[in-house]
mmCIF file of C-alpha atoms in Angstrom:
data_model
loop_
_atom_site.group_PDB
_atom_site.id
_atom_site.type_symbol
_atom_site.label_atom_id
_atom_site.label_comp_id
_atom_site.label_asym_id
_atom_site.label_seq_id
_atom_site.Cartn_x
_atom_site.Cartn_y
_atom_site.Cartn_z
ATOM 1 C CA UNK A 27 43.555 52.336 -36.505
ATOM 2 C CA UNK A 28 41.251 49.945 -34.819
ATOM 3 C CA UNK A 29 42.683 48.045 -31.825
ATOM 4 C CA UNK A 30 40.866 44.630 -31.948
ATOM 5 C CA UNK A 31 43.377 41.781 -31.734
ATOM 6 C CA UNK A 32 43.741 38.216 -33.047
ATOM 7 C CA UNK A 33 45.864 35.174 -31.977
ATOM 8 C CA UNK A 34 47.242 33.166 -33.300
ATOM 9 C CA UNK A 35 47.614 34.533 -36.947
ATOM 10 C CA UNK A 36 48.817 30.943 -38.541
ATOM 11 C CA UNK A 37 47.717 27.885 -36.401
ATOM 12 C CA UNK A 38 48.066 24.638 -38.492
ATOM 13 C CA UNK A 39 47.012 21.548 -36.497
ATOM 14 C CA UNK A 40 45.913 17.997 -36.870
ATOM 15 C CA UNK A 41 42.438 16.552 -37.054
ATOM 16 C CA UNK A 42 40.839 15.969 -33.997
ATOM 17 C CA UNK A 43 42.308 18.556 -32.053
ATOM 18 C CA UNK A 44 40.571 21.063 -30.090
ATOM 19 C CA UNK A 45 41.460 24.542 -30.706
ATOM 20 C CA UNK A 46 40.191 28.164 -29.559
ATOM 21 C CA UNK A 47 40.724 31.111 -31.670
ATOM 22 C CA UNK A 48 40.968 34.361 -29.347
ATOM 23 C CA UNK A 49 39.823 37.713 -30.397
ATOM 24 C CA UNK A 50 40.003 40.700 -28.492
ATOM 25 C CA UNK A 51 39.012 44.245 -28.712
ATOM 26 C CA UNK A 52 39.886 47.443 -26.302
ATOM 27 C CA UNK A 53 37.433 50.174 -28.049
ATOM 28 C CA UNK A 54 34.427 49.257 -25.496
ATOM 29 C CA UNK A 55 32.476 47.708 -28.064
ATOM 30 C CA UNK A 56 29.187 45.930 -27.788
ATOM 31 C CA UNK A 57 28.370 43.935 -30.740
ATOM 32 C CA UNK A 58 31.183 41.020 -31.676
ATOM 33 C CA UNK A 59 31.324 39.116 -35.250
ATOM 34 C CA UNK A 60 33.540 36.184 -36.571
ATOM 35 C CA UNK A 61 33.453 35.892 -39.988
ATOM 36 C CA UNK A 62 34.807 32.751 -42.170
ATOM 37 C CA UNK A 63 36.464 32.976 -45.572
ATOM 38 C CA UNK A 64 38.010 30.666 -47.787
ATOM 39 C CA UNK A 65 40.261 31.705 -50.745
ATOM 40 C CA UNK A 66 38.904 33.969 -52.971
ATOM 41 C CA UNK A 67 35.278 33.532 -51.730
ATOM 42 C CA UNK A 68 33.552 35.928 -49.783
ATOM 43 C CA UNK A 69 32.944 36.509 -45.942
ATOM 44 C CA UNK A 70 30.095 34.680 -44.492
ATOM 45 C CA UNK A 71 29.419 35.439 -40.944
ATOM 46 C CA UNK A 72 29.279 32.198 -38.727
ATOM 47 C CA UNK A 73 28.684 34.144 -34.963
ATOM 48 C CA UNK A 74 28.002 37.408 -33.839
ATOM 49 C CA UNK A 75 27.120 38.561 -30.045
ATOM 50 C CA UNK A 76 25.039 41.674 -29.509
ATOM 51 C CA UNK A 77 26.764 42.238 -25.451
ATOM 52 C CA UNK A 78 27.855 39.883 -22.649
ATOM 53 C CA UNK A 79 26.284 36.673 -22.532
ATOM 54 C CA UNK A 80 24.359 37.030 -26.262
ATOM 55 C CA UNK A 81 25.546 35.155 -28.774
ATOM 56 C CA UNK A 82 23.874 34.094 -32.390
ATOM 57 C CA UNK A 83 24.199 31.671 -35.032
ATOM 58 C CA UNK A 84 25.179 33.368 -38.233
ATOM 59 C CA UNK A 85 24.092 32.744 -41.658
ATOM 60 C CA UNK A 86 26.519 30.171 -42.750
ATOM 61 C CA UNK A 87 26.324 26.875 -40.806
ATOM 62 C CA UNK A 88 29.544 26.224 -38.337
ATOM 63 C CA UNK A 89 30.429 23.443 -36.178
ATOM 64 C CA UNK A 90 32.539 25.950 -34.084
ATOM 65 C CA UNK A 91 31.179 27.502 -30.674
ATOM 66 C CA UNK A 92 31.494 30.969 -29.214
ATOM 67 C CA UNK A 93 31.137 32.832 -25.749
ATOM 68 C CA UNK A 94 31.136 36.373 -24.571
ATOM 69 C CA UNK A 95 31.725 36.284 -21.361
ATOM 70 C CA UNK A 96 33.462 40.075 -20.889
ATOM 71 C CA UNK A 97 32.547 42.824 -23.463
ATOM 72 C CA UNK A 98 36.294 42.706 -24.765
ATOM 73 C CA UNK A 99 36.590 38.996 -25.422
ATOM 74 C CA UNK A 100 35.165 36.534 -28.005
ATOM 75 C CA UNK A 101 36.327 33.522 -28.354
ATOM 76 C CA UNK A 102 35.741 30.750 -31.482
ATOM 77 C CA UNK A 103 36.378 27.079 -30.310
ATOM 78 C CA UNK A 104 35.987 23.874 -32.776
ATOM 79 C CA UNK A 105 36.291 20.800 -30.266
ATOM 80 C CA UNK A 106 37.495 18.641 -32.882
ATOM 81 C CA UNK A 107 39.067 20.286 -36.117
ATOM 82 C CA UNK A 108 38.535 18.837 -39.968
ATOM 83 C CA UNK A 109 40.568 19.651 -42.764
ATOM 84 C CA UNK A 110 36.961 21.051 -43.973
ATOM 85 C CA UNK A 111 37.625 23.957 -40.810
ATOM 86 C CA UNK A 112 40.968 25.357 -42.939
ATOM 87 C CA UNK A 113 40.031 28.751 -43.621
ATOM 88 C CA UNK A 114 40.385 31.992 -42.573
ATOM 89 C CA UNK A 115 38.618 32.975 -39.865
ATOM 90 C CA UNK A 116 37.923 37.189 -39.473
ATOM 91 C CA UNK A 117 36.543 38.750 -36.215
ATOM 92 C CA UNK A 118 35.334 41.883 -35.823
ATOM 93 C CA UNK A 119 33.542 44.581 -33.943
ATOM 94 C CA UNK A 120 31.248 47.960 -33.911
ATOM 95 C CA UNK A 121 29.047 49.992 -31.550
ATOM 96 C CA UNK A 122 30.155 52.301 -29.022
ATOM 97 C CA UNK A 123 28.880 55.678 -28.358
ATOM 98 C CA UNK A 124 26.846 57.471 -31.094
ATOM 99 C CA UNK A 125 27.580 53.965 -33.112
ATOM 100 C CA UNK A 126 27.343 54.179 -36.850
ATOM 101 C CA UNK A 127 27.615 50.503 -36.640
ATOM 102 C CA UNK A 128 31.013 50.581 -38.876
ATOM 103 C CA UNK A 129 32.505 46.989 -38.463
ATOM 104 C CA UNK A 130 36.358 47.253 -37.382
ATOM 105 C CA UNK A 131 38.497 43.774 -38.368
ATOM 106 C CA UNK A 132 40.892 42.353 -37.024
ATOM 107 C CA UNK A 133 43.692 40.524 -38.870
ATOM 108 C CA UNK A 134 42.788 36.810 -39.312
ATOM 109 C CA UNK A 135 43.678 33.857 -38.017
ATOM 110 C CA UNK A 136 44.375 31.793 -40.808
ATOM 111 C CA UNK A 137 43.774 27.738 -39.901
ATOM 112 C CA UNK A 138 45.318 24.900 -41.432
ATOM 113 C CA UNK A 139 43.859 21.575 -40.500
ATOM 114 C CA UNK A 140 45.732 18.377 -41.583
ATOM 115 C CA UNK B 27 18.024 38.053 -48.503
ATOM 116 C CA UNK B 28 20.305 40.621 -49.596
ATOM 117 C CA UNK B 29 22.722 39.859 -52.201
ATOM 118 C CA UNK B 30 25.541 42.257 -53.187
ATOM 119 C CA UNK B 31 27.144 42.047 -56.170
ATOM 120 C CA UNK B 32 30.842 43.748 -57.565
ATOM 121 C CA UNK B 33 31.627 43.938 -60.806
ATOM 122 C CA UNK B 34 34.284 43.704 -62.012
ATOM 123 C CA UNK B 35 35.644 40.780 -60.137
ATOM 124 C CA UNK B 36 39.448 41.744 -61.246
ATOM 125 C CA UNK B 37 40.822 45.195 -63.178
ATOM 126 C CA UNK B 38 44.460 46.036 -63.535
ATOM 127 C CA UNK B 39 45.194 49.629 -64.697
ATOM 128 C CA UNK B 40 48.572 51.814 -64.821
ATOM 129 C CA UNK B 41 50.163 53.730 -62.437
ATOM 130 C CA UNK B 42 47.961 57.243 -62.640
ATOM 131 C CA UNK B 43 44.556 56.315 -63.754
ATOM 132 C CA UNK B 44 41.422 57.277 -62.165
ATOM 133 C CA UNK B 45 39.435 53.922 -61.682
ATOM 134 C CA UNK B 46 35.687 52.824 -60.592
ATOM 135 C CA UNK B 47 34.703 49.785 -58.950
ATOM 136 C CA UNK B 48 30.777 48.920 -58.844
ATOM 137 C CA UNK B 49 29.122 47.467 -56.260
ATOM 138 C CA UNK B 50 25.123 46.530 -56.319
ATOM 139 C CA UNK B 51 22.273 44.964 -54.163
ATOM 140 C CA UNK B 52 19.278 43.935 -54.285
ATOM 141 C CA UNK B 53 17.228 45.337 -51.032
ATOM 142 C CA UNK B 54 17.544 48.939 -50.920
ATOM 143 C CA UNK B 55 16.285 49.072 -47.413
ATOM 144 C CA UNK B 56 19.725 49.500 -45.968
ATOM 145 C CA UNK B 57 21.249 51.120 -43.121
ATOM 146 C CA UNK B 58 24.255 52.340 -44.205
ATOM 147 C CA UNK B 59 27.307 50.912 -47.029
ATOM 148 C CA UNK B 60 30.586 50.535 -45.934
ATOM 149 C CA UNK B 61 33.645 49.327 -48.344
ATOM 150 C CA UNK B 62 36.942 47.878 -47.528
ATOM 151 C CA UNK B 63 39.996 47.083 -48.363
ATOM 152 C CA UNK B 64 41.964 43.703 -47.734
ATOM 153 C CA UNK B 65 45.814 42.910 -48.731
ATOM 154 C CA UNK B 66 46.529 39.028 -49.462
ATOM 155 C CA UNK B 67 46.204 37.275 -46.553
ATOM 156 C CA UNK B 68 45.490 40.148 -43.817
ATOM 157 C CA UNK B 69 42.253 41.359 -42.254
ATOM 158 C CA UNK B 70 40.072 43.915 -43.732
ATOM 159 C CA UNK B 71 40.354 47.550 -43.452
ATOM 160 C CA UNK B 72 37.654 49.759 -43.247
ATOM 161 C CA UNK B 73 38.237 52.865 -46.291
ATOM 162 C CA UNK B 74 34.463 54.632 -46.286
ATOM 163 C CA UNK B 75 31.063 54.096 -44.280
ATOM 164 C CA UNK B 76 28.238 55.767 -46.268
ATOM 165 C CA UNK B 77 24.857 56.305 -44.131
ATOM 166 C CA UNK B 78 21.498 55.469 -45.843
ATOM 167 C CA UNK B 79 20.685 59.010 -46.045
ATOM 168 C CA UNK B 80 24.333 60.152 -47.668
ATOM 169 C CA UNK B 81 24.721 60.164 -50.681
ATOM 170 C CA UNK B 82 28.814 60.418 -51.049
ATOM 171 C CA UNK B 83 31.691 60.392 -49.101
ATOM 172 C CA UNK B 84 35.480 61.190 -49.083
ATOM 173 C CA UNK B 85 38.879 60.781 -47.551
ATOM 174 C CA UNK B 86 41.966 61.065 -49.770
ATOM 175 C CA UNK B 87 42.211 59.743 -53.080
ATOM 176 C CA UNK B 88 38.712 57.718 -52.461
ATOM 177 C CA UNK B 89 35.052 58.959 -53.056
ATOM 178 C CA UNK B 90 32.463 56.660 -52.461
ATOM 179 C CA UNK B 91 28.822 57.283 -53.453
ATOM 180 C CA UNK B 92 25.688 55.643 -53.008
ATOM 181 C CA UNK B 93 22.315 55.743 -54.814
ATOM 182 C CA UNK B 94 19.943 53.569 -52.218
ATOM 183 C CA UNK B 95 16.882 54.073 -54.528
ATOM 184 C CA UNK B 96 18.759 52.027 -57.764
ATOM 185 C CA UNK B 97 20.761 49.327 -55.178
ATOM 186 C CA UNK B 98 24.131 51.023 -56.255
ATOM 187 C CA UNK B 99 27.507 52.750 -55.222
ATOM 188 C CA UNK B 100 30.756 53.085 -56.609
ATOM 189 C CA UNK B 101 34.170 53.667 -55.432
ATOM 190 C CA UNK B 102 35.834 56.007 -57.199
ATOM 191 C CA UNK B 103 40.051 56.337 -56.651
ATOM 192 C CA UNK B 104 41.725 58.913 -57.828
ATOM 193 C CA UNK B 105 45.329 58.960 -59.728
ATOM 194 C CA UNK B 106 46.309 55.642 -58.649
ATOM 195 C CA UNK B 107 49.792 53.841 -57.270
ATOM 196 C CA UNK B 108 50.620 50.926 -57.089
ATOM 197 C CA UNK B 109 49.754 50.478 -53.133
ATOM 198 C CA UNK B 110 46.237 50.782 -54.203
ATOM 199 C CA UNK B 111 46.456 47.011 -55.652
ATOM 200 C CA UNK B 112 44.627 44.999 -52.724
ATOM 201 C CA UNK B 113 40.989 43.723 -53.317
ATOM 202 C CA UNK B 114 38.254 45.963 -52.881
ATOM 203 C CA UNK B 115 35.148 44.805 -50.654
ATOM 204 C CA UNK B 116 31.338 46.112 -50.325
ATOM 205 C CA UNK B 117 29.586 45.547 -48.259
ATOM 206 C CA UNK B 118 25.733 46.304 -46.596
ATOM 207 C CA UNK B 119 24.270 46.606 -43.577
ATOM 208 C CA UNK B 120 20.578 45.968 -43.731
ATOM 209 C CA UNK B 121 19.043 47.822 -40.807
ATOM 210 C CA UNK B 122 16.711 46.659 -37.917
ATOM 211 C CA UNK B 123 17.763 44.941 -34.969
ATOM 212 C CA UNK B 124 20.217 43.309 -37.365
ATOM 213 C CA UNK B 125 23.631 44.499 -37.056
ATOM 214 C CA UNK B 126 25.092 41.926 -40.026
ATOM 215 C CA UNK B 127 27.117 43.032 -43.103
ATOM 216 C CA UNK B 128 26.381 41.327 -46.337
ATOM 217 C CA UNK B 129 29.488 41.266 -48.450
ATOM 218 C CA UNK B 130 30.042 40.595 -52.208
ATOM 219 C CA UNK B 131 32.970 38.347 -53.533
ATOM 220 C CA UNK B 132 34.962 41.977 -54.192
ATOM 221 C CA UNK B 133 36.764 43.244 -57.005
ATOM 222 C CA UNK B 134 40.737 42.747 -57.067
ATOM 223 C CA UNK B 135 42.609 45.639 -58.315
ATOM 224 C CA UNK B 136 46.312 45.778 -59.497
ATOM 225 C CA UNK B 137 47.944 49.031 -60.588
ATOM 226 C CA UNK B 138 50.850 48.232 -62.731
ATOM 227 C CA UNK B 139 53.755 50.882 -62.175
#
């Protein structure tokens, strides 16, 4: 089972607000990923980071920000949330040692902005 | 851009049958296939990872198998139960210095006991 860690799981939280989603991981990963999806739609990835201090837009357009500041940690921050944020938000992981590049998950934070 | 596509979207079978799900792209230039499995409302979990140059693989009840040439695998699962209803997810990784997945929209399975 892959250890990589999401809090919180349910946030719901008025417009305006600034909010971080955390995501963490403990398998010595390099390369980072948050993914968005809404119901029934697929994954689009927003961010990815390739190591510390790399971090890329992805291919769907996000007002949200990221950092990598240790390998473990990624962090998703929207300064000020819109009920067009609620989603689910999916972060994930892969590399390591003779990679194969398989993407681990973790379990979603699922946001609710009102 | 890579697209993937899985048909079909939804199937619901009885307890015991063997099933296949589809799954397509359109760039065969990919570095490996990897499907998944996600229950309402959790995270995805990773069932199979099938390299570029592999052309099946197995754990359990599952058999996956890839034909890069044609843009096409297919996840085969064997005798299923009714824990097996979740929706089913492909998706690619195209290679390079690009370590993205392209998913499709996945195909929702529900085994009827």
């Amino acid at each position: 089972e892959a250890d990589i860690y999401q809090t919180p799981r349910y946030l719901v939280i008025g417009t305006g607000k600034k909010i971080t989603l955390e995501c963490s991981q403990t398998m010595g990963h390099d390369k980072m990923y948050w993914y968005q999806q809404d119901p029934g739609m697929e994954l689009h990835l927003i961010h990815y980071s390739y190591g510390v201090n790399s971090t890329e837009k992805g291919d769907l357009s996000s007002e949200s920000t990221v950092s990598r500041i240790r390998t473990e940690h990624f962090p998703l921050t929207l300064e000020s949330a819109r009920p067009s944020h609620t989603s689910q938000y999916l972060c994930a992981s892969s590399g390591g040692q003779g990679a194969t590049y398989e993407q681990y998950f973790g379990p979603g934070t699922r946001l609710t902005v009102t | 851009k890579q697209e993937v596509t899985q048909i079909p979207a939804a199937l619901s079978v009885p307890e015991g049958e063997n099933l296949v799900l589809n799954c397509s792209f359109t760039d065969s230039a990919i570095y490996n296939l990897q499907w998944f499995r996600q229950d309402p409302g959790k995270g995805l979990t990773s069932l199979l990872l099938i390299q570029s140059s592999q052309r099946e693989q197995t754990s359990g009840r599952l058999n996956a198998s890839l034909d890069k040439s044609s843009g096409r695998s297919t996840l085969y699962i064997a005798a299923s139960q009714p824990g097996d209803s979740a929706t089913y997810l492909c998706a690619v990784h195209s290679g390079g210095s690009n370590y993205k997945l392209t998913f499709g929209k996945g195909t929702l399975l529900t085994v009827n006991p």
